[in-house]
Structures are given as structure tokens and as C-alpha cells.
mmCIF file of C-alpha atoms and ligand atoms in Angstrom:
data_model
loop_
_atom_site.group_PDB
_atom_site.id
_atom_site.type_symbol
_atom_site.label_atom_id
_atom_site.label_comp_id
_atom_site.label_asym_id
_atom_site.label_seq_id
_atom_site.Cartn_x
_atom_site.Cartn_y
_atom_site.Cartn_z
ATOM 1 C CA UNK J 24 -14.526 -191.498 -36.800
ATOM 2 C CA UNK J 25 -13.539 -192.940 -40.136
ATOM 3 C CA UNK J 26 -13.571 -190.007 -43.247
ATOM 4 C CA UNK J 27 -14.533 -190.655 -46.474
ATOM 5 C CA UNK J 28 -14.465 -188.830 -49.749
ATOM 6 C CA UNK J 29 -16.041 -189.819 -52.822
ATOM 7 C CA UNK J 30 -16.016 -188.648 -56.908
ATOM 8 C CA UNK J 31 -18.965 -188.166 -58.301
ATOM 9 C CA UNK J 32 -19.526 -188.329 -62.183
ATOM 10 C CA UNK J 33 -20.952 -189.837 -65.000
ATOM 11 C CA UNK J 34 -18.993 -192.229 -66.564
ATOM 12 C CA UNK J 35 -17.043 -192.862 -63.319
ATOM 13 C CA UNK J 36 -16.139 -196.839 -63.490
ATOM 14 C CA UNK J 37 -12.780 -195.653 -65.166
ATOM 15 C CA UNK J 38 -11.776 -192.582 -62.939
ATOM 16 C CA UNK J 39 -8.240 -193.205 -61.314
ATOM 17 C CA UNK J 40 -8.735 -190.794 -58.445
ATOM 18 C CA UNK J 41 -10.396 -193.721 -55.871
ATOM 19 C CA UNK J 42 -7.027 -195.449 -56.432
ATOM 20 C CA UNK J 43 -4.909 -192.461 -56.029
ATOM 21 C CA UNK J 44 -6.733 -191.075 -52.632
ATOM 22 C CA UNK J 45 -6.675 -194.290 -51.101
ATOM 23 C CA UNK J 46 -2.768 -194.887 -52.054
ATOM 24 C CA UNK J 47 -2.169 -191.920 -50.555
ATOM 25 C CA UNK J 48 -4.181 -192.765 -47.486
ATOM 26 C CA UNK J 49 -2.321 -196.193 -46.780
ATOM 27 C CA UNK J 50 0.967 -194.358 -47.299
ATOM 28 C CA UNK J 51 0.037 -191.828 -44.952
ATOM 29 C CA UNK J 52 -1.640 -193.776 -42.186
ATOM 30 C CA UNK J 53 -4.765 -191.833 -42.719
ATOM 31 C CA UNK J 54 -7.972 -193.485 -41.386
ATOM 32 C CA UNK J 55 -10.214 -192.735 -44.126
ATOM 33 C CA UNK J 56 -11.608 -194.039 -47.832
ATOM 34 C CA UNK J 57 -12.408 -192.400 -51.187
ATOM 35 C CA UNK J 58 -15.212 -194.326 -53.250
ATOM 36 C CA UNK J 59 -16.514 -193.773 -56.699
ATOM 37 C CA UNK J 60 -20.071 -192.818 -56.955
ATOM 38 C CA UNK J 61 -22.230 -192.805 -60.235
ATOM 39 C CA UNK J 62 -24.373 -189.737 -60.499
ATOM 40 C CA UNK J 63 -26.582 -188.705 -63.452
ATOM 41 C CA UNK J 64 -26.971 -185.196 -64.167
ATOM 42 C CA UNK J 65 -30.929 -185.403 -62.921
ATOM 43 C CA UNK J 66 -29.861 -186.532 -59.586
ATOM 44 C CA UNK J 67 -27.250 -184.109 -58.914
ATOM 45 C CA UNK J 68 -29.013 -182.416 -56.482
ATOM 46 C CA UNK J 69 -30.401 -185.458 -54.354
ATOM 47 C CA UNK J 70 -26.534 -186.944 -54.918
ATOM 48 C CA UNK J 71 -25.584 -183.427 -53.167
ATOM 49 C CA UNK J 72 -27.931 -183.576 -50.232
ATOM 50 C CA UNK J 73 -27.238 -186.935 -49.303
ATOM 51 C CA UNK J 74 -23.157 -186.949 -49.373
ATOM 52 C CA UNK J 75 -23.630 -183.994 -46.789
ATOM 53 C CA UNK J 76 -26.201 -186.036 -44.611
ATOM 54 C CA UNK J 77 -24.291 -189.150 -44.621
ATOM 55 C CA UNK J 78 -21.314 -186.900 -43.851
ATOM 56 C CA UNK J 79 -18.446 -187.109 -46.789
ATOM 57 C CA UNK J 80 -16.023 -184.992 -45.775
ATOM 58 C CA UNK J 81 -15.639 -184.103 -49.062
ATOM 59 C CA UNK J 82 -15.371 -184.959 -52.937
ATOM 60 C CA UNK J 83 -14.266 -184.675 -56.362
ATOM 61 C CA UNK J 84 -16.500 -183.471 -58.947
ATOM 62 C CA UNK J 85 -16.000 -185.101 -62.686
ATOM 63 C CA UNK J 86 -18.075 -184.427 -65.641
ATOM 64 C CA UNK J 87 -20.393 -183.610 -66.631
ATOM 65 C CA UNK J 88 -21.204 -181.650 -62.963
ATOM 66 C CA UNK J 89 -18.230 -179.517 -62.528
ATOM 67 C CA UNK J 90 -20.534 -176.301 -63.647
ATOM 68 C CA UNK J 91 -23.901 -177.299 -62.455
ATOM 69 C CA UNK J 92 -22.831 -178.550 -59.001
ATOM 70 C CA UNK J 93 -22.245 -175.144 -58.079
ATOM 71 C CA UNK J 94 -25.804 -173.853 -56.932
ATOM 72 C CA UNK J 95 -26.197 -176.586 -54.913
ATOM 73 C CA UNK J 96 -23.187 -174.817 -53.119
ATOM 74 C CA UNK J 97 -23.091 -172.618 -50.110
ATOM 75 C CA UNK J 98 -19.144 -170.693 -50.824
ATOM 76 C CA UNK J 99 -16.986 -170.634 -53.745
ATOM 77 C CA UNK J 100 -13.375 -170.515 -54.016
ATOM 78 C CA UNK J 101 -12.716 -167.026 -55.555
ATOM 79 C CA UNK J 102 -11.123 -168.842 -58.657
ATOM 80 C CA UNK J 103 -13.846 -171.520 -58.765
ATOM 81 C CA UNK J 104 -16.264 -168.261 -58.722
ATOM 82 C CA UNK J 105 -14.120 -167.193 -61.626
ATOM 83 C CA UNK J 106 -13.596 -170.150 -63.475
ATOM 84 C CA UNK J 107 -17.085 -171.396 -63.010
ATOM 85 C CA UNK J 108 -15.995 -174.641 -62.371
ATOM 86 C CA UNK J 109 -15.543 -176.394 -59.605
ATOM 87 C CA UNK J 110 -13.755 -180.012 -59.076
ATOM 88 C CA UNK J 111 -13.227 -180.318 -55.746
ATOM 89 C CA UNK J 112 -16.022 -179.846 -52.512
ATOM 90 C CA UNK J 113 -15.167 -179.115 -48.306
ATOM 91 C CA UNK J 114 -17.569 -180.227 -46.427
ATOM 92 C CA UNK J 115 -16.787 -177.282 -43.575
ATOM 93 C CA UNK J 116 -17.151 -178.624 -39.874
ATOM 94 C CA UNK J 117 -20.472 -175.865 -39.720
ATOM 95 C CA UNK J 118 -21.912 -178.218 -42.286
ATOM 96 C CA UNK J 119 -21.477 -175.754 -45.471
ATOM 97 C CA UNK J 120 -20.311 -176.503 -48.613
ATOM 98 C CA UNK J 121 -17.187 -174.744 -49.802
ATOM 99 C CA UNK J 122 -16.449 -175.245 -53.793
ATOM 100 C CA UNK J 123 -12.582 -175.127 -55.538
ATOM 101 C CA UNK J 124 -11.373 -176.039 -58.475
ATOM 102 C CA UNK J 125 -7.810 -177.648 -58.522
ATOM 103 C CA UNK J 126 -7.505 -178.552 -61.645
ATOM 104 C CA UNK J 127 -5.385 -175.411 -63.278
ATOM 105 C CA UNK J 128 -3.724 -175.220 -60.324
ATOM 106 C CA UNK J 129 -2.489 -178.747 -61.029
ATOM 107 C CA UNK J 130 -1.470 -178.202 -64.175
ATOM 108 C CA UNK J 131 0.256 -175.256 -63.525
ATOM 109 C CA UNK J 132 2.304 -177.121 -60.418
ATOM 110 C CA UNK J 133 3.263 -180.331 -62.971
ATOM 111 C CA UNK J 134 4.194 -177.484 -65.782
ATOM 112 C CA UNK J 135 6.937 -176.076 -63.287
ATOM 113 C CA UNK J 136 7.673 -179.625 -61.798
ATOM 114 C CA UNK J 137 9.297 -180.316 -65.369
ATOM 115 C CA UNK J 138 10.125 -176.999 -66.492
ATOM 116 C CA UNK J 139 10.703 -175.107 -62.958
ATOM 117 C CA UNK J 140 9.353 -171.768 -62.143
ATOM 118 C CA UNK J 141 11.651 -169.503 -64.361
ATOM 119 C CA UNK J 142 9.720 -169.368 -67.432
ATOM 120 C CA UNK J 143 7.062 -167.115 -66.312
ATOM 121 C CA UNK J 144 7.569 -164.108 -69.240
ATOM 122 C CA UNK J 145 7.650 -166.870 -71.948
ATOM 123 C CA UNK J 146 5.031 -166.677 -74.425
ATOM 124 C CA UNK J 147 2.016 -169.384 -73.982
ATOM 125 C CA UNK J 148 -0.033 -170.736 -76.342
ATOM 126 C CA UNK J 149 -3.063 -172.503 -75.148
ATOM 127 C CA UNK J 150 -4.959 -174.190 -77.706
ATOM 128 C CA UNK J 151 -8.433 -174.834 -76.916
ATOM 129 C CA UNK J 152 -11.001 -172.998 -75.218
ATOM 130 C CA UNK J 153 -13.538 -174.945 -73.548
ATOM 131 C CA UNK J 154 -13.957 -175.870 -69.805
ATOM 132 C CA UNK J 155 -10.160 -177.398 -69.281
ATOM 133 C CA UNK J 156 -8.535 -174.364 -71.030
ATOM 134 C CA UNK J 157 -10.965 -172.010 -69.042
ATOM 135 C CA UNK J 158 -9.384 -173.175 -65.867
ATOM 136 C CA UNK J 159 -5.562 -172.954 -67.001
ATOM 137 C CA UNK J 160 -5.638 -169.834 -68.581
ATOM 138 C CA UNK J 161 -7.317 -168.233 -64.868
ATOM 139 C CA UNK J 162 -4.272 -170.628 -62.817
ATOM 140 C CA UNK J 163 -1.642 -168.859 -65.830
ATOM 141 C CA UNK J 164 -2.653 -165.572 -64.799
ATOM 142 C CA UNK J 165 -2.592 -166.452 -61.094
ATOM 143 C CA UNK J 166 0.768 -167.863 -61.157
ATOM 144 C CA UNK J 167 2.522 -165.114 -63.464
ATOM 145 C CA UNK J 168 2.105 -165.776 -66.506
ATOM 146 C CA UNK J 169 1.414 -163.094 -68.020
ATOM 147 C CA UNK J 170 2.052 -163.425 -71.708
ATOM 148 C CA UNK J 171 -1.158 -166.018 -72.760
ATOM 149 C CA UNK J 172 -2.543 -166.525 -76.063
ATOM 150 C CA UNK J 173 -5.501 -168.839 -76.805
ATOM 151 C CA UNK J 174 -6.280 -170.220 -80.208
ATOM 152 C CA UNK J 175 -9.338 -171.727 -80.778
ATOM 153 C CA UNK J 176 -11.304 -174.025 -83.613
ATOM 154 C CA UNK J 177 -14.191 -171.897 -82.605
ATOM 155 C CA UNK J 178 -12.188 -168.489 -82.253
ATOM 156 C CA UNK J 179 -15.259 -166.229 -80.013
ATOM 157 C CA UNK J 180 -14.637 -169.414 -77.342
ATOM 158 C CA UNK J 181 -10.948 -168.122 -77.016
ATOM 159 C CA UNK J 182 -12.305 -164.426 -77.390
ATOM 160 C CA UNK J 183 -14.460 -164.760 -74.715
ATOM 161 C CA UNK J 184 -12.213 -165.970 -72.238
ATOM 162 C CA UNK J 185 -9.453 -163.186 -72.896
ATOM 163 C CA UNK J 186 -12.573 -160.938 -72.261
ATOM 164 C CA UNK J 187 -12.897 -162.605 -69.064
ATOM 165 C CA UNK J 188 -9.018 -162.677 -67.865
ATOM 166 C CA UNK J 189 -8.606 -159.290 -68.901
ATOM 167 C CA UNK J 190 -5.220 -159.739 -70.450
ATOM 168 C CA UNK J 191 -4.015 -161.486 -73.353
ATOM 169 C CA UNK J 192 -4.926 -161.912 -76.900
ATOM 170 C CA UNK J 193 -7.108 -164.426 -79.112
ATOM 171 C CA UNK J 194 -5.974 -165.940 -82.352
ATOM 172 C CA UNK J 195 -7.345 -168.140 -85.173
ATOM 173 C CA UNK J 196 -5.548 -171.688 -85.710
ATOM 174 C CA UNK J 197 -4.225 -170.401 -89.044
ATOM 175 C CA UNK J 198 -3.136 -167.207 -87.258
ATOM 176 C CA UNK J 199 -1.591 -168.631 -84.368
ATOM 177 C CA UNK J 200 0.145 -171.898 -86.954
ATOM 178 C CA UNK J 201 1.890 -169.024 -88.477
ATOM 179 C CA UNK J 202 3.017 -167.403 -85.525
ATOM 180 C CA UNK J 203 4.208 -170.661 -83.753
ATOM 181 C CA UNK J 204 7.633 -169.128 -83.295
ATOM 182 C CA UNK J 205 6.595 -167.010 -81.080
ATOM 183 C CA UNK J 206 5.417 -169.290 -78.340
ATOM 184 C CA UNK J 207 8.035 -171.006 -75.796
ATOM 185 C CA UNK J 208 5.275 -172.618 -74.583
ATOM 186 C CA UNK J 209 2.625 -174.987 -76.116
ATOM 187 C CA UNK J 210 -0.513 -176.297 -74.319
ATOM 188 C CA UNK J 211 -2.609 -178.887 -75.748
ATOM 189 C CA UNK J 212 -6.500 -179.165 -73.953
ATOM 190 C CA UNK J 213 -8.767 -179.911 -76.956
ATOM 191 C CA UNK J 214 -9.986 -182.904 -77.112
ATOM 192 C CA UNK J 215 -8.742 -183.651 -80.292
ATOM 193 C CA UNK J 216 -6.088 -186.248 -78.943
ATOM 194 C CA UNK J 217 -8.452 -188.216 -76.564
ATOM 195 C CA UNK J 218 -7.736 -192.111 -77.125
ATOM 196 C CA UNK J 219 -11.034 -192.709 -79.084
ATOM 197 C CA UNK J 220 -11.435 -189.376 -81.325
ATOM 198 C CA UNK J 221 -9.977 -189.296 -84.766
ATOM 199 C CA UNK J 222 -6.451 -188.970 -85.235
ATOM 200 C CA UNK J 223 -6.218 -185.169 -85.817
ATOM 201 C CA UNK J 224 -3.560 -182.545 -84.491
ATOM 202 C CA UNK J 225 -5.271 -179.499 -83.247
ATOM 203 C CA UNK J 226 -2.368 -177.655 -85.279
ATOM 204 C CA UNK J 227 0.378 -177.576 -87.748
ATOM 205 C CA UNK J 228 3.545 -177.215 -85.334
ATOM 206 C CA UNK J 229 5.491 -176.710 -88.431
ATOM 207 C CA UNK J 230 7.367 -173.593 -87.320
ATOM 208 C CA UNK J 231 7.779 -174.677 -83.445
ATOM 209 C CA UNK J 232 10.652 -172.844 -81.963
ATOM 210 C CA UNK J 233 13.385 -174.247 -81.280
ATOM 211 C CA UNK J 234 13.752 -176.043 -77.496
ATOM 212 C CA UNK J 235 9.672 -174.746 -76.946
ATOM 213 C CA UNK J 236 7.808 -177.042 -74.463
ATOM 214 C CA UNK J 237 4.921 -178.671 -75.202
ATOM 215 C CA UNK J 238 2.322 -180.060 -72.742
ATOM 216 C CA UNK J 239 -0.700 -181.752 -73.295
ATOM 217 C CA UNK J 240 -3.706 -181.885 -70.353
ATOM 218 C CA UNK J 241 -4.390 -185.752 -71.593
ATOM 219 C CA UNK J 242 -3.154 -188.207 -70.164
ATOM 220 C CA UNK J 243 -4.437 -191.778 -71.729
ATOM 221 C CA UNK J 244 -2.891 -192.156 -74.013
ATOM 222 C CA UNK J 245 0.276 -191.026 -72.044
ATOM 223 C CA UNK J 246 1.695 -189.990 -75.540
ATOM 224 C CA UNK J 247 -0.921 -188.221 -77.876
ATOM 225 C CA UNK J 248 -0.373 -187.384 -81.293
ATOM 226 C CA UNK J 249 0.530 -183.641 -80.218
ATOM 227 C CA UNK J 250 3.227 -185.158 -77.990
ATOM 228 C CA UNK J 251 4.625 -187.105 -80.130
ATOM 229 C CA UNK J 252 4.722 -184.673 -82.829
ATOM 230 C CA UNK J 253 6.463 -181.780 -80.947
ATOM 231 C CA UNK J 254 9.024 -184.405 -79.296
ATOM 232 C CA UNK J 255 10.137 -185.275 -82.908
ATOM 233 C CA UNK J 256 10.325 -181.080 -83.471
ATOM 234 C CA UNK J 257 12.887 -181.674 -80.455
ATOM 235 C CA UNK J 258 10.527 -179.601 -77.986
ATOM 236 C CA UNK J 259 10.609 -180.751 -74.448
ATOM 237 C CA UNK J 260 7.003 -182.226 -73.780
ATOM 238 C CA UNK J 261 4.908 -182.606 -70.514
ATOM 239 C CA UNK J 262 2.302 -185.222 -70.506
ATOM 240 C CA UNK J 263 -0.862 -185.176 -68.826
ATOM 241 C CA UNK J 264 -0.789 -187.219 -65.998
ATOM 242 C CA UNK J 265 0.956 -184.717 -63.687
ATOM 243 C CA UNK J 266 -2.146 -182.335 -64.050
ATOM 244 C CA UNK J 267 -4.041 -185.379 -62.774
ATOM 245 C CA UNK J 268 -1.994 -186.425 -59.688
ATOM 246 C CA UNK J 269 -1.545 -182.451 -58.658
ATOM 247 C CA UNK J 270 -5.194 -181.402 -58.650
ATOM 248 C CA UNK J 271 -5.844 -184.647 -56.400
ATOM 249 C CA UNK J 272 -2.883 -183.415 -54.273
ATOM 250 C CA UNK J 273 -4.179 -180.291 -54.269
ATOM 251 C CA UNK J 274 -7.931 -181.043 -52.875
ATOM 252 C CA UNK J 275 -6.043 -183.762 -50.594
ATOM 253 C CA UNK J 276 -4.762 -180.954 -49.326
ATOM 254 C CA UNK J 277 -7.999 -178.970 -48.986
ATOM 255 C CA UNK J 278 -9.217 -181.903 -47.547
ATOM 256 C CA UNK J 279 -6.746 -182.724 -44.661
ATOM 257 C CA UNK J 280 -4.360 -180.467 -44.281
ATOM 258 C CA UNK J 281 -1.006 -182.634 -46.119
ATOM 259 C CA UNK J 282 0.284 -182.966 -48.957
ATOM 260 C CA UNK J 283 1.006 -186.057 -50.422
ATOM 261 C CA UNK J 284 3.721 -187.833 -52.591
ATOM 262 C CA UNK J 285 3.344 -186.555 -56.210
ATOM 263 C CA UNK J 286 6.534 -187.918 -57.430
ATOM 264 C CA UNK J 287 5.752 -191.473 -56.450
ATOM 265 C CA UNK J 288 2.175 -191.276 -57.754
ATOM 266 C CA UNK J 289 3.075 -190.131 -60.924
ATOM 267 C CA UNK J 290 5.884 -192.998 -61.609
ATOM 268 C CA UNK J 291 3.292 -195.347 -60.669
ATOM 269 C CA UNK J 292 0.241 -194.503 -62.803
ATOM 270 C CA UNK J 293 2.775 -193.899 -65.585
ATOM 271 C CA UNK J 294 3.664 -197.577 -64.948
ATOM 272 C CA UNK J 295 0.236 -198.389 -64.875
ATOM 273 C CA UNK J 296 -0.503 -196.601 -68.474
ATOM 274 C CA UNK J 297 2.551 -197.959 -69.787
ATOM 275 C CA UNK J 298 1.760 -201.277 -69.529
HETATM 276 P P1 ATR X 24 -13.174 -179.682 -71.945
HETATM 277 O O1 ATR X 24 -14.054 -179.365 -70.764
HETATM 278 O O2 ATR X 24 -12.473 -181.017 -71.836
HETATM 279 O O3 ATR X 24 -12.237 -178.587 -72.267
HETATM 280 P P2 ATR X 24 -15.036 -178.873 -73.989
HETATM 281 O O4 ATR X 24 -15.484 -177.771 -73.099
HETATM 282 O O5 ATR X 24 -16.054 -179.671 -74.713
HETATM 283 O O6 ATR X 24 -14.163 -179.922 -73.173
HETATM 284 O O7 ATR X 24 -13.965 -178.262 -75.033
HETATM 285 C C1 ATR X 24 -13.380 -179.048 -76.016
HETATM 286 C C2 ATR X 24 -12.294 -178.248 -76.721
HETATM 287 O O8 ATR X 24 -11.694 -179.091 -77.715
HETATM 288 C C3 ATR X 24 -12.800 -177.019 -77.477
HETATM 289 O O9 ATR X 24 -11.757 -176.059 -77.498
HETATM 290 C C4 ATR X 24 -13.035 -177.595 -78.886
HETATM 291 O O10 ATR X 24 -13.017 -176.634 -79.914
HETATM 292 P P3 ATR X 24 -14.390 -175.849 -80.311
HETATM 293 O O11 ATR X 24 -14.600 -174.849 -79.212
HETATM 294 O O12 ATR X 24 -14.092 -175.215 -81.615
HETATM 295 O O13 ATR X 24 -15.468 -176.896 -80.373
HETATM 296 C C5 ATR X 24 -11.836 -178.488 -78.995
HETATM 297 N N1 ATR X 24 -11.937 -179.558 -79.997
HETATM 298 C C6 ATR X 24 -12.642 -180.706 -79.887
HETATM 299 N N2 ATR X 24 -12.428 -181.490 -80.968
HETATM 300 C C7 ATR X 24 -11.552 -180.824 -81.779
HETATM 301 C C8 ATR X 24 -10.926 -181.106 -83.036
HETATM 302 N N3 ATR X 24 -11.141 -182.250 -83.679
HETATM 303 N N4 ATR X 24 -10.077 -180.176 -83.561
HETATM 304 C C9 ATR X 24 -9.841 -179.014 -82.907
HETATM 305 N N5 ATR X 24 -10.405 -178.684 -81.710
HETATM 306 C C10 ATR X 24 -11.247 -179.583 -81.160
#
């Protein structure tokens, strides 16, 4: 029998992941389809209950359900559980529903696709602390890095999840701007360089080390102000689009078993947003 998977969110129109599944699914001679599916927040639970009866093998979860999704759940992922989070649903063949989340795993795969896997002891600085920077700051610490700083417009966010990882340290923005040299790694998740917000860098970068590497989790505009910033401080930047293609790979795998072609998806969406 034909699968099919589904995203469910709210917006959705503009989400690139039906286009990206079902790509991957004509590449890959897969017999299945991936279709978009507008959910409000007050029919979450009905949205739940019927993907399992009409029998989606499984979906994405976009905002604003990636938190309250999850006690309509039967089994979490242990990082989901930790995260609180999840982006990605199983539907097991016993008819439960398992929950991950994929998406700091992503990043953390398109991080070493550029930058390889060498740079573990490097100091990070993650700047932001709400539900994106939760989720890379628990895939850091899974993956071995071990060195993780979060600053934070609201500083108790970024407290709070050091609290929760149980390793690393919290600074202000004006702290961590004036300890910028100390970071070989920069991570961008605030919203602050989203396409419609005002024009506003979440920091200085005035005393960005020399040859750092700065990646940003957004990824329309391709180039956000923080991007383009750091590149003309000569760091080495990482856009957000590989975050995007990886966490699809990586609940395509969940899903069946393969994993697909990241490479060619990412030259092709980065045609797509280039244009
Ligand atoms: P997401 O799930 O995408 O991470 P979120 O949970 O709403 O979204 O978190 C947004 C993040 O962007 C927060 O770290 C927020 O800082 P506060 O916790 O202080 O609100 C940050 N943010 C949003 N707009 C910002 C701005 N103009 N300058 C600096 N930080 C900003």
C-alpha cells in the first residue's frame, strides 16, 4: 500500500518540507507522498487522532505544536523527552506513536558537513535561548561538544537551559560581546534575522576571532544580517538551510529506513532561494 506522511502546522502554505520528501521519494523510487496539512492549535488533538486512523505513517510537526503535540503521544525519543520538543512522529506498526525531534541533530550534521567533525573542544557560543536553541544546545552536548555558552536577550532563558544540560555557562549579550574572542564558534537562532523583523544583529561581533565560524539556524533569507556581518569579519559562515534539509533527512530516515541525498537537496533549494 501507498505511504504517506504529512506536516502539520500553522502557517503551513510556505513550508518546503512537502517538496523536499517528495523529491526525495521520486529520486528514490519510493511509493509514497508527503502533504501539507493546516492545523490550528484547538484541533491538535482531533488532527492527531485522525492522521493515525487514516494511517500516516508518519509526520513532521511545525509550529506552533512541536511542545503541545507531545501528550497526545504514546513514547518519546529520550532527547525529544529532554528537549521537550518534538518535530518529527513514527507511526509504529503496533499503532503507537513514537515522538523525535531532528532538528538539533540536523544542525549539528550540516555544522560538521562544512566544518567536519574536528572542532569538537572549540568554544560555542549560542545566542538565543528559546525553543530552536533548546534543541541545539541538547544535540551539542550529544555530539561532543562540550565547551557551550548561551547568551541570551533575556539572560534566566539561557540560565535555565545550562541548568537543564548540566554543563556550560550563561552570559549576558554585553558579557558575552566582550568575550567574543573566546568563541571559535558562533550560532545565530534568535529570531532577530527572520526576513520580516527589523534589521537588528543579535550582537556586536566586533572582537570575532580570527577564522571563527559563524552559523545561523535561518535560512530565508539565505544570507541574514549576522551572516553577512561575520563573512565581512572573514569568519567562515554556515547558513541555515542545511539544518533544514538534515532534520528532514533525519526523520526520512526514522521513517523508512534510508537516507537520502543531502548534498543535492541543499544545492537545489539554495537555487531555489537564490533566485
Ligand atoms: P524559536 O522557537 O524559533 O527559538 P522563540 O522560542 O520565540 O523562537 O525564541 C526566540 C529567541 O529569539 C529568543 O532567544 C529571543 O530572546 P528573548 O528570550 O530575550 O525574547 C530571541 N529574540 C527575538 N527577537 C530578538 C531581538 N530583536 N534581539 C535579540 N534577541 C531576540
Amino acid at each position: 500500500m501507498k505511504k504517506w506522511f504529512a506536516v502539520i502546522g500553522d502557517p503551513i502554505a510556505h513550508s518546503k518540507s512537502p517538496n523536499m520528501h517528495n523529491t526525495w521519494f521520486n529520486e528514490m523510487n519510493i511509493d509514497a507522498a508527503y502533504i501539507p496539512i493546516h492545523v490550528k492549535s484547538e484541533d491538535l488533538e482531533n488532527a492527531v487522532a485522525s492522521l493515525k486512523i487514516l494511517g500516516a505513517s508518519g509526520w513532521n510537526v511545525t509550529i506552533p505544536h512541536k511542545q503541545t503535540i507531545i501528550p497526545y503521544l504514546d513514547e518519546l525519543d529520550p532527547l525529544a523527552e529532554k528537549m521537550g520538543a518534538v518535530n518529527t512522529v513514527l507511526h509504529l506498526p503496533d499503532g503507537r506513536l513514537k515522538g523525535y525531534n531532528t532538528d538539533g541533530a540536523g544542525f549539528v550534521h550540516s555544522l560538521e558537513e562544512v566544518i567536519g567533525k574536528d572542532k569538537k573542544n572549540q568554544g560555542v557560543l549560542l545566542i538565543g535561548a528559546g525553543g530552536a536553541a533548546r534543541g541545539i544546545a541538547f544535540a551539542l552536548k550529544q555530539f561532543g561538544y562540550h565547551n557551550l555558552t548561551i547568551t541570551n536577550r533575556t539572560v534566566e532563558k539561557a540560565e535555565e537551559i545550562i541548568y537543564e544540560l548540566g554543563e556550560g555557562r550563561a552570559l549576558s549579550i554585553k558579557e558575552a560581546d566582550q568575550l567574543l574572542d573566546n568563541f571559535g564558534i558562533l550560532i545565530q537562532s534568535t529570531s532577530a534575522g527572520l526576513a520580516n523583523s527589523e534589521f537588528k544583529l543579535p550582537l556586536s561581533l566586533e572582537k570575532l576571532q580570527e577564522g571563527a565560524i559563524a552559523a545561523d539556524i535561518v535560512y530565508n533569507p539565505l544570507m541574514t544580517p549576522f551572516l553577512l556581518e561575520a563573512q565581512m569579519k572573514n569568519a567562515k559562515i554556515v547558513n541555515g538551510l542545511g539544518m533544514f534539509v538534515h532534520q528532514g533527512a533525519i526523520a526520512f530516515n526514522y521513517w523508512l529506513g534510508q537516507y537520502p541525498n543531502t548534498n543535492n537537496m541543499i544545492k537545489r533549494l539554495t537555487a531555489e532561494l537564490s533566485s
